[in-house]
Tab-separated table of C-alpha atoms in Angstrom:
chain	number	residue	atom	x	y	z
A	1	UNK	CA	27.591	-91.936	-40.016
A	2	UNK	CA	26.398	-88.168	-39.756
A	3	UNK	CA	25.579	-88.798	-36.179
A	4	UNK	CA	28.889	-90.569	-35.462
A	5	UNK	CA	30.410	-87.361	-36.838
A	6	UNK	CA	27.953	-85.052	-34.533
A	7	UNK	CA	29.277	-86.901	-31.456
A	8	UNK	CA	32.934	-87.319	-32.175
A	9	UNK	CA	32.866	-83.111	-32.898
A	10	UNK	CA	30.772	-82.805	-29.849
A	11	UNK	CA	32.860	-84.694	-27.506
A	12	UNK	CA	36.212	-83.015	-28.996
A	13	UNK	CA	34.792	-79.683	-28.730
A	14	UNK	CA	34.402	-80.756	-24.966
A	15	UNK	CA	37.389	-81.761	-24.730
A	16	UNK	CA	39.080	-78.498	-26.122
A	17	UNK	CA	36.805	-76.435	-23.753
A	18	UNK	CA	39.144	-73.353	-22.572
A	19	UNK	CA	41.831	-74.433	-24.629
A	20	UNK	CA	41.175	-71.507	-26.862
A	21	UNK	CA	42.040	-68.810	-23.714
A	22	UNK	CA	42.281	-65.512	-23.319
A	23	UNK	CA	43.811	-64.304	-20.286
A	24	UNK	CA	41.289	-64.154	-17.233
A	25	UNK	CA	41.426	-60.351	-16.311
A	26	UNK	CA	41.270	-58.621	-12.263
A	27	UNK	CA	37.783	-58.647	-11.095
A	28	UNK	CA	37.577	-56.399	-7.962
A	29	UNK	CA	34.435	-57.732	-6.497
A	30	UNK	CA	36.245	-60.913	-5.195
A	31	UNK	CA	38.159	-59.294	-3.004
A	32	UNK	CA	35.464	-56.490	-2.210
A	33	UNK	CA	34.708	-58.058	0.878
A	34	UNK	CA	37.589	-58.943	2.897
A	35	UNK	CA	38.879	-55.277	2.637
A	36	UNK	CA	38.861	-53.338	5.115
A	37	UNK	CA	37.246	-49.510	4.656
A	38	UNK	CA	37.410	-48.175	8.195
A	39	UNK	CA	40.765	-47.812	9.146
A	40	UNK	CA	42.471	-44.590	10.377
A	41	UNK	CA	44.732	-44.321	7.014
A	42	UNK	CA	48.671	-42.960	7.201
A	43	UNK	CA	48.737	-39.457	5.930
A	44	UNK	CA	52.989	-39.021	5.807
A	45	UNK	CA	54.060	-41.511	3.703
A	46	UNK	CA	53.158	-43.298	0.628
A	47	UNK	CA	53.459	-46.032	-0.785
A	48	UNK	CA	54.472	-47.289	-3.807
A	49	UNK	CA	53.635	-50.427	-5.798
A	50	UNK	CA	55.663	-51.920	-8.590
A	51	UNK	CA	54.314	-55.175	-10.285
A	52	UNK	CA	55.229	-55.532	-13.991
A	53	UNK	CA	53.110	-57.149	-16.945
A	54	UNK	CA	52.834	-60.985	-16.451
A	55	UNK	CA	50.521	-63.810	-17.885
A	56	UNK	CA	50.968	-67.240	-16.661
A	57	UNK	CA	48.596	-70.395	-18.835
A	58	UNK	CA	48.294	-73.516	-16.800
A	59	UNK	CA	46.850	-76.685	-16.719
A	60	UNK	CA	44.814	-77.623	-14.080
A	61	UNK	CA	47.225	-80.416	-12.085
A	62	UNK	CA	43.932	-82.650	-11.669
A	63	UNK	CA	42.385	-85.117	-13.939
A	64	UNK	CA	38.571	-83.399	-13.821
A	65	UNK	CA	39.260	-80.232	-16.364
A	66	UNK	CA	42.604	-82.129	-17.518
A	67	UNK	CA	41.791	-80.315	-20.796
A	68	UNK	CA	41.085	-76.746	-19.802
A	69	UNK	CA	43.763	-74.395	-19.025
A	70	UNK	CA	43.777	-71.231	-17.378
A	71	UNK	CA	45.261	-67.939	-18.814
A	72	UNK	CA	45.736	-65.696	-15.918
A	73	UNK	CA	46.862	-61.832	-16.257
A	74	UNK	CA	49.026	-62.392	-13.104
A	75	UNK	CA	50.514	-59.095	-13.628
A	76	UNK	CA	47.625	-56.913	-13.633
A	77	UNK	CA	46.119	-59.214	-10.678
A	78	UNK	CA	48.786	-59.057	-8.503
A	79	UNK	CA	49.032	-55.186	-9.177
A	80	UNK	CA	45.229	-54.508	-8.551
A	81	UNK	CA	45.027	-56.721	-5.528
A	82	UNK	CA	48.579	-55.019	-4.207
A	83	UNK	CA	47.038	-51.567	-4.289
A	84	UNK	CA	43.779	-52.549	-2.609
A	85	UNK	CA	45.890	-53.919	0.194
A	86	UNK	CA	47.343	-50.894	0.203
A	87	UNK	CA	44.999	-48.617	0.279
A	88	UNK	CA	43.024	-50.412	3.402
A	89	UNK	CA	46.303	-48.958	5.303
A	90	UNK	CA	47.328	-46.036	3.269
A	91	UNK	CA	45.820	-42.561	1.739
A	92	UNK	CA	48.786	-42.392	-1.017
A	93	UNK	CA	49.120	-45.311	-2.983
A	94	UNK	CA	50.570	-45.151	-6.517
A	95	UNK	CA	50.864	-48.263	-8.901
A	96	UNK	CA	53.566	-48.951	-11.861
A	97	UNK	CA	54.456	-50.927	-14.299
A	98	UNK	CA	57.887	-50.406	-14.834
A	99	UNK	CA	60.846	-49.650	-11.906
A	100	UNK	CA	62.281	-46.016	-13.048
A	101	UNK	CA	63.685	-44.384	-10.028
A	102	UNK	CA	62.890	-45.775	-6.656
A	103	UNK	CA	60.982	-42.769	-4.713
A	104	UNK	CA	61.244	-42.480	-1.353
A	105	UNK	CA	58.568	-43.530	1.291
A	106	UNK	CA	57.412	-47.450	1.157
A	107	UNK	CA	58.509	-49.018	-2.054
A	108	UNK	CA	57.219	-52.741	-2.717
A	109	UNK	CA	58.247	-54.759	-6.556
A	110	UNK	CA	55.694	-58.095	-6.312
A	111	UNK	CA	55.714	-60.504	-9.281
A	112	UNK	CA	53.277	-64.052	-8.971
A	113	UNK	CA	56.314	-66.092	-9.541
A	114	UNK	CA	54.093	-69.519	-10.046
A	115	UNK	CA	50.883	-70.858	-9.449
A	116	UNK	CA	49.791	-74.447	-9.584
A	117	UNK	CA	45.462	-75.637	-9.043
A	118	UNK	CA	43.547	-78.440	-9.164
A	119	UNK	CA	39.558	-78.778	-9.882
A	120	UNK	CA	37.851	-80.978	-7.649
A	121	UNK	CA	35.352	-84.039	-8.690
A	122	UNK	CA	32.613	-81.324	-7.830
A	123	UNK	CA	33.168	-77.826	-8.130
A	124	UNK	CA	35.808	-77.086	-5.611
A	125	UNK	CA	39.431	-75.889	-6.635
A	126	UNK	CA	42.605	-76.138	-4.767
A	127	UNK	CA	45.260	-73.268	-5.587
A	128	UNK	CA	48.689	-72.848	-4.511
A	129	UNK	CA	50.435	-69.104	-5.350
A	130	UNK	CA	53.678	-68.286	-4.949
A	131	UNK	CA	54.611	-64.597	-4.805
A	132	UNK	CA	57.884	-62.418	-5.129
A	133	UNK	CA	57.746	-59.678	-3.033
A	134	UNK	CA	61.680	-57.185	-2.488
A	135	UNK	CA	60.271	-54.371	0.097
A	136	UNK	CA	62.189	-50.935	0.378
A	137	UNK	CA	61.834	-47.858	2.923
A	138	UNK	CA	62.992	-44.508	1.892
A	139	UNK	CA	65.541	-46.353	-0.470
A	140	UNK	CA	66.541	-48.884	2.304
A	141	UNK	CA	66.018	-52.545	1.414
A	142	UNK	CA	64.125	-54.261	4.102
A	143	UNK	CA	63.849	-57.584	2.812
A	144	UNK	CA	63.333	-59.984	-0.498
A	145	UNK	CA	61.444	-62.885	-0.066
A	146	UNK	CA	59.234	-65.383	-1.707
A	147	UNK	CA	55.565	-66.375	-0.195
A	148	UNK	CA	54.105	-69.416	-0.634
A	149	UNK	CA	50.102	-69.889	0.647
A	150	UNK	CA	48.101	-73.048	-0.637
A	151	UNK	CA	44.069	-72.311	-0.070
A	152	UNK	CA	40.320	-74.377	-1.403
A	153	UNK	CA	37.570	-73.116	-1.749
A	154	UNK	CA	35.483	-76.373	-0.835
A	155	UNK	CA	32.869	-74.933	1.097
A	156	UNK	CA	31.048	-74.085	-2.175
A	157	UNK	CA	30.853	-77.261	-2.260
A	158	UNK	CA	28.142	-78.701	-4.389
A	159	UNK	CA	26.825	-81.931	-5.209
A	160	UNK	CA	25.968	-81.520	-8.909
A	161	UNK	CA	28.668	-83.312	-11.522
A	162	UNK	CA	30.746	-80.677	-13.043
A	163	UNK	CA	32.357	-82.639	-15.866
A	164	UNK	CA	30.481	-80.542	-18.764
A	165	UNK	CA	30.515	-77.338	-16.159
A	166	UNK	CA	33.945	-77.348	-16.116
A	167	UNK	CA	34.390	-73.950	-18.804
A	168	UNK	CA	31.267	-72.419	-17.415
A	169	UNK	CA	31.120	-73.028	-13.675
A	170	UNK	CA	34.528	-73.473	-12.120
A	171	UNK	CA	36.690	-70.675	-13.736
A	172	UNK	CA	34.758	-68.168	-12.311
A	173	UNK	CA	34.905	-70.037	-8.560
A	174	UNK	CA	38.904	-70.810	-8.849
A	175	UNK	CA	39.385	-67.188	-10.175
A	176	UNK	CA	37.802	-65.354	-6.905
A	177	UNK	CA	40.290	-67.768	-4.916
A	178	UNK	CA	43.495	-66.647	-7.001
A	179	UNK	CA	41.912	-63.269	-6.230
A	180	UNK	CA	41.457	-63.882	-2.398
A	181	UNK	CA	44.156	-66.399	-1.869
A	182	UNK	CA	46.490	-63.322	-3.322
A	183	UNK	CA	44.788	-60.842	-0.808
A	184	UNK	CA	45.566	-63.001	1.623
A	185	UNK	CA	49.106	-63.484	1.515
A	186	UNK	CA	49.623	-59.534	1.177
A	187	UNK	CA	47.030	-59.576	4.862
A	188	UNK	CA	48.602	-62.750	6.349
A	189	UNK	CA	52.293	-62.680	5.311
A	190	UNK	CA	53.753	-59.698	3.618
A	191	UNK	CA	52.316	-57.327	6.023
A	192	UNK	CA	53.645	-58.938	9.208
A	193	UNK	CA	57.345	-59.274	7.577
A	194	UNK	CA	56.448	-54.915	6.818
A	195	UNK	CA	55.570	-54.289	10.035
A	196	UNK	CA	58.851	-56.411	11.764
A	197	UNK	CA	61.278	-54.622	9.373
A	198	UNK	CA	59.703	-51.143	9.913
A	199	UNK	CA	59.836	-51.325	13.320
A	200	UNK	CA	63.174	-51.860	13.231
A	201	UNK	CA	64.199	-49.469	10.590
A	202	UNK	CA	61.881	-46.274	11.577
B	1	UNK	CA	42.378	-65.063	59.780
B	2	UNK	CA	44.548	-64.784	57.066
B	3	UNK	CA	44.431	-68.124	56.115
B	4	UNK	CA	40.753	-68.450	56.232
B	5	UNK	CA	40.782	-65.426	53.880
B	6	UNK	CA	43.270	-67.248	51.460
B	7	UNK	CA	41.506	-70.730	51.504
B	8	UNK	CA	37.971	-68.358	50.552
B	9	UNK	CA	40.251	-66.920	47.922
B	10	UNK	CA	40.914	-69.820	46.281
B	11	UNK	CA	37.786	-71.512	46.385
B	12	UNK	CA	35.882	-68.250	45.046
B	13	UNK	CA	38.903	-68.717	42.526
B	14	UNK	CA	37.605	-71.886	41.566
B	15	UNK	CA	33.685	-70.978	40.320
B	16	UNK	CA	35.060	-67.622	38.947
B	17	UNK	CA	36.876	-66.486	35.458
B	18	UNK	CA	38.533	-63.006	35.315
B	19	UNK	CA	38.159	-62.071	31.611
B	20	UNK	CA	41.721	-59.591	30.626
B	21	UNK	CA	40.555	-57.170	28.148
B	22	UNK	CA	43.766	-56.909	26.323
B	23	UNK	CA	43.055	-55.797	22.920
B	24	UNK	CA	43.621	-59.076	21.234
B	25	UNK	CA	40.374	-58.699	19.127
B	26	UNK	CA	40.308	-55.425	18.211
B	27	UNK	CA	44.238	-55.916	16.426
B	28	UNK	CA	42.887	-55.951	12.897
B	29	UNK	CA	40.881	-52.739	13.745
B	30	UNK	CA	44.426	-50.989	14.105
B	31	UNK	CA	46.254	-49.763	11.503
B	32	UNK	CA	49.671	-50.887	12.212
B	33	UNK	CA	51.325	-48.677	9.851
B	34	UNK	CA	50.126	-45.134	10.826
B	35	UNK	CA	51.566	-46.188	14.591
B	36	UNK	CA	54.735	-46.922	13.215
B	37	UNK	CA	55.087	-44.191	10.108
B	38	UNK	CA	53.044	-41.229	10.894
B	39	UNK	CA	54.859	-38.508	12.415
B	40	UNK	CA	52.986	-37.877	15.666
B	41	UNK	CA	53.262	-34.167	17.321
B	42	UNK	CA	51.435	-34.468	20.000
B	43	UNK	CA	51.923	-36.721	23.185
B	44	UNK	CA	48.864	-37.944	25.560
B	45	UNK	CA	49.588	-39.595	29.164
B	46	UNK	CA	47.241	-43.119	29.854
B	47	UNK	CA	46.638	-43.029	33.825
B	48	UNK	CA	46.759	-46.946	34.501
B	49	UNK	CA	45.947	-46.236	38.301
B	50	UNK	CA	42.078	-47.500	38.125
B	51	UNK	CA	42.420	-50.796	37.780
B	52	UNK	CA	39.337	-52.284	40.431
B	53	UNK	CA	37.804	-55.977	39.430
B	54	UNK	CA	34.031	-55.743	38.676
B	55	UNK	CA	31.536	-58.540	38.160
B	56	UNK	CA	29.682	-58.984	34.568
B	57	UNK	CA	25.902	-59.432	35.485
B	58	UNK	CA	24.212	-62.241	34.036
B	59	UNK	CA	20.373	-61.871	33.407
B	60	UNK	CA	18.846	-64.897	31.478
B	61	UNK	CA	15.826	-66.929	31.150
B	62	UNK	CA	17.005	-69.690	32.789
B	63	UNK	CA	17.906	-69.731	36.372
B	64	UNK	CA	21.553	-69.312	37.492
B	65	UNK	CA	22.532	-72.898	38.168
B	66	UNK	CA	21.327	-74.170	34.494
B	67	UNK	CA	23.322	-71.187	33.649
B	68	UNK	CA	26.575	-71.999	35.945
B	69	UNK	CA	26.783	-75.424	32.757
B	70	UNK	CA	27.583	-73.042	30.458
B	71	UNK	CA	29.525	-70.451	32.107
B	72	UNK	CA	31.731	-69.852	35.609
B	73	UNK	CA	29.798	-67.999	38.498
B	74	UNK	CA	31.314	-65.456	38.429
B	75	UNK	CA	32.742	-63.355	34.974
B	76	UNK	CA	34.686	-61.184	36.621
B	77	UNK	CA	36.756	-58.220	34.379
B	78	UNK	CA	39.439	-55.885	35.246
B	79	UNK	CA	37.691	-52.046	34.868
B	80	UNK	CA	40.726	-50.515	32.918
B	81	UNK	CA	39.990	-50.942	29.018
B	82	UNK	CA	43.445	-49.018	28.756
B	83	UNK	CA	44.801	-51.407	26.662
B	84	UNK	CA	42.348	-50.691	23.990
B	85	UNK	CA	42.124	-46.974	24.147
B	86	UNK	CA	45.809	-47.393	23.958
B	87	UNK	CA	45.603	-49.206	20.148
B	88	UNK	CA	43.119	-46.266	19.156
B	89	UNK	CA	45.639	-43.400	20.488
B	90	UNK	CA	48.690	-44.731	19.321
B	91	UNK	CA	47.940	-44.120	15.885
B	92	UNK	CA	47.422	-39.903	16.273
B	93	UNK	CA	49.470	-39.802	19.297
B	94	UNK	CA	52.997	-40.748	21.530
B	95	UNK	CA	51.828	-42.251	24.172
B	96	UNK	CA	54.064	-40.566	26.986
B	97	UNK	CA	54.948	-41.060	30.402
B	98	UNK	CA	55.079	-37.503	31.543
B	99	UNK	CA	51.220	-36.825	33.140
B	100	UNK	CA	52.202	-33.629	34.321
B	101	UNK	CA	52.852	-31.638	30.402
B	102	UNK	CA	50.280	-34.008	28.631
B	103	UNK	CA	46.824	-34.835	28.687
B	104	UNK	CA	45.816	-37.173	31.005
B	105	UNK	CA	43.223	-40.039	29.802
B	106	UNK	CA	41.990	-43.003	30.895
B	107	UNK	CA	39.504	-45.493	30.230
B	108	UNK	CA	37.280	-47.565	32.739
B	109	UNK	CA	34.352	-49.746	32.663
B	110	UNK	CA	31.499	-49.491	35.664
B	111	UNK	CA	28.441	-52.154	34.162
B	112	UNK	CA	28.737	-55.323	31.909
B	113	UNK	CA	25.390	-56.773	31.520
B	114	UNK	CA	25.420	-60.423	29.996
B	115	UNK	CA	22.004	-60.951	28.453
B	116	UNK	CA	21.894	-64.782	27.376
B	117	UNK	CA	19.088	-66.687	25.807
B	118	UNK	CA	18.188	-70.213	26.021
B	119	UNK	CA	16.564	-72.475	23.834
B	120	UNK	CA	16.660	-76.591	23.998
B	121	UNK	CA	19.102	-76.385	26.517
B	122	UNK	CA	21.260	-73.992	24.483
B	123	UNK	CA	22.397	-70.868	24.388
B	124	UNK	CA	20.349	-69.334	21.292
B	125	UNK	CA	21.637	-65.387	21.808
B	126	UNK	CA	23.832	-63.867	23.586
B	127	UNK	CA	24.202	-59.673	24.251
B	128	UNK	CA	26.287	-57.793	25.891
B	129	UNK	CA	25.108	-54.102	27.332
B	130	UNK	CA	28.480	-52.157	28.681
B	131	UNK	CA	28.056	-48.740	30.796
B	132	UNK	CA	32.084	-46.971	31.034
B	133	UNK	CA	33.745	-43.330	31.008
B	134	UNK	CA	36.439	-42.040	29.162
B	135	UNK	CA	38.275	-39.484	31.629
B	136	UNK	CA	40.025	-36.659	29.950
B	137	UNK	CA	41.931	-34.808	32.541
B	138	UNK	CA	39.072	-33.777	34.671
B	139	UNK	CA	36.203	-34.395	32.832
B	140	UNK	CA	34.105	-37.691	32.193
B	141	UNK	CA	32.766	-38.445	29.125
B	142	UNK	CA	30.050	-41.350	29.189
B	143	UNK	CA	30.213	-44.500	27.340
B	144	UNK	CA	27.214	-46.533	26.575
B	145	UNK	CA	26.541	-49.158	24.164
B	146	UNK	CA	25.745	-52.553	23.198
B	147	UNK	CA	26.461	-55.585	20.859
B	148	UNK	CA	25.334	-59.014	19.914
B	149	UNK	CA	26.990	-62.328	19.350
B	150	UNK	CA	26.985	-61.124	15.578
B	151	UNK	CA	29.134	-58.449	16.369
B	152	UNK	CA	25.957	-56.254	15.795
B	153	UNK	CA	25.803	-52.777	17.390
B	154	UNK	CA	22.111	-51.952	18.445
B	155	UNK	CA	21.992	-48.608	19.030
B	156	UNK	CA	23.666	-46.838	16.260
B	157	UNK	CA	23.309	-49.494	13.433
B	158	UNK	CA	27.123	-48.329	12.621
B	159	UNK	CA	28.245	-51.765	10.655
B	160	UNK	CA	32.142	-52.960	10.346
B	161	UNK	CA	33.597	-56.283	9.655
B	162	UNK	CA	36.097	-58.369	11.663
B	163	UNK	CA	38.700	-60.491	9.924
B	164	UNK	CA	40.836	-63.161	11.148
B	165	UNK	CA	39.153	-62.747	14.310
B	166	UNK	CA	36.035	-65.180	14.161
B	167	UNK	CA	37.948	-68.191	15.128
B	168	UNK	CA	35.060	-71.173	14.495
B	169	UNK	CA	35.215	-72.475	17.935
B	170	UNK	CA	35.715	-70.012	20.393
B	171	UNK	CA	34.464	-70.590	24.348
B	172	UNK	CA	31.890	-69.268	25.939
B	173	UNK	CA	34.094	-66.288	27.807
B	174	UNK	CA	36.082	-66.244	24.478
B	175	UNK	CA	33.363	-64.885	22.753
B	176	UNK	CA	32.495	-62.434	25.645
B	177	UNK	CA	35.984	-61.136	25.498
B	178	UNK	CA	35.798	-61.033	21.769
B	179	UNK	CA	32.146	-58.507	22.097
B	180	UNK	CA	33.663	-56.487	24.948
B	181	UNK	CA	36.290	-55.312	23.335
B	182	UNK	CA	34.962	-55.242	19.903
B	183	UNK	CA	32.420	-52.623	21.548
B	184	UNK	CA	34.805	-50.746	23.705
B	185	UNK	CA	37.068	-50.227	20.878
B	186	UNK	CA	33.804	-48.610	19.179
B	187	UNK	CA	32.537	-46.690	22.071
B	188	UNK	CA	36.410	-45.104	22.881
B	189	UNK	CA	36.820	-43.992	19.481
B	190	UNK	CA	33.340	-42.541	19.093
B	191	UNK	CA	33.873	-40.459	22.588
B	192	UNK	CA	37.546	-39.449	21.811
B	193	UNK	CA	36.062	-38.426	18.154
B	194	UNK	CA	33.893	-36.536	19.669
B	195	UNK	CA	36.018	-34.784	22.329
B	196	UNK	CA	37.990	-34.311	19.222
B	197	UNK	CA	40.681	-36.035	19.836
């Protein structure tokens, strides 16, 4: 009987791995990396990022970590990885929580409107973001528009069984793609739509 | 005569690649919003009137026709790496059409070594040493460098990272476009640096 109680804690307390979640927080070093540090930076303009407070808790969409969920501060993310963008291409960068008056210069308001993942049978994760992003120029709207990029991380692919890893081992590995995936839709997407509507505004 | 000169062009044509250096690596080195959003004051000319084909020497330690499987016969390359010093200036500069009230500067290569090295039948390394000048009005500032298929620099251990352009399967010339004008876009901004410009 006492071990029958043992194991039917154990395997709950398995099962209600990250259910008790607090909300996964920025971590720079992801994104470290893929930024760029040598670039001749603009000197006559700034730039100015506005991504309010968010926190999105999901369930992973797959059956491995069906029970798991991740808490993600999307706000802060989104904000962190916005100004590091930034800054590859700017020397004046401020961040903000809240819209008060819209300054002049290059004004961008992100939110992570959604994000949907799914663990792999080993330790791979698929994620899919999906990102607000209204752009201004000296007060001028230059467009609104919502970004959708889907990414894996599946060459850290490895061949041990994840099913008790799942709390330990994958969080960490489907964070730093949220982190990079997010990086690259500012690189990939955003910045090519800023550069089209600048050129034809300035 | 003129026809036996045509039928020689085309069948040089046919065991020869030109490689165009036109700045299509070296994009993400730009930064695309100081060209369009910094206010630039001062305007620089780009004399395009150099423009002579050279051939990229091969040296290997293999003979040239196990070579000629991996590569054409002849890597031929325009000398102007305008295009290029054109990314770098744009940023600080207009780039103007008047050569008479601006500064006159132009870019142009004069020696690509190929170094390439074998191993089971494969290409195991493969460097690239490139001689050039920078000409600023009148006077001719040397440029002198080299690279690896790492994108390593040799002489000056100066380190930077390329994104987005390390395409997995690139071709042979590909990846000697790809070093060329990784390293030009080095050498030009280290000699307009220091010229201080």
């Amino acid at each position: 009987m006492k071990t029958f109680n043992l194991l039917t804690i154990a395997l709950v307390a398995i099962f209600m791995t990250g259910c008790l979640s607090t909300p996964v927080p920025y971590k720079k070093e992801s994104i470290t990396s893929n930024l760029k540090n040598d670039l001749v930076k603009v000197k006559n303009s700034s730039v100015t990022v506005i991504c309010p407070d968010s926190r999105l808790a999901k369930k992973p969409t797959s059956v491995t970590g069906g029970a798991t969920t991740l808490d993600i501060d999307t706000g802060t993310i989104n904000r962190e990885v916005a100004k590091e963008f930034f800054k590859q291409y700017f020397n004046n960068v401020n961040i903000s929580k809240k819209e008060t008056n819209i300054p002049s210069g290059l004004v961008i308001k992100s939110y992570i409107i959604d994000y949907e993942y799914a663990y792999g049978y080993t330790e791979s994760t698929d994620f899919i973001i999906k990102l607000h992003v209204d752009a201004f120029y000296n007060n001028e709207k230059l467009f609104s528009k919502d970004y959708k990029r889907e990414g894996d991380n599946k060459i850290l692919l490895s061949l041990r069984s994840s099913f008790l890893l799942i709390a330990v081992d994958l969080k960490p590995k489907a964070m730093e793609l949220f982190h990079k995936l997010l990086l690259e839709i500012y690189e990939e997407n955003v910045k090519q739509d800023l550069i089209k509507s600048l050129k034809n505004k300035v | 005569m003129k026809k036996i000169s045509f039928l020689m062009l085309i069948i040089s044509s046919l065991f020869s690649q030109e490689i165009i250096i036109n700045g299509f690596y070296t994009q993400s080195l730009v930064n695309p919003f100081k060209i369009i959003l910094d206010k630039k004051e001062e305007s620089v000319y780009i004399d395009n009137s150099n423009n002579k084909i050279i051939n990229i020497k091969v040296e290997s330690n293999e003979d040239s026709s196990f070579i000629g499987n991996h590569l054409k016969e002849n890597i031929q390359i325009k000398s102007s790496c305008n295009s290029i010093l054109s990314q770098i200036l744009s940023q600080t500069y207009n780039i103007s059409n008047d050569s008479i009230n601006n500064p006159n500067i132009s870019c142009n290569l004069t020696n690509i070594k190929l170094n390439i090295i074998y191993e089971d039948m494969l290409i195991k390394d493969m460097s690239i040493d490139i001689e050039g000048y920078l000409k600023i009005n009148d006077k001719k500032v040397i440029l002198k460098d080299s690279i690896d298929e790492e994108l390593n620099n040799h002489e000056d251990n100066y380190n930077w990272t390329i994104r987005a352009v390390l395409p997995e399967q690139l071709s042979n010339e590909e990846k000697i476009q790809q070093m060329i004008e990784i390293i030009l876009f080095k050498m030009i901004q280290k000699g307009l640096k220091n010229e201080n410009i």
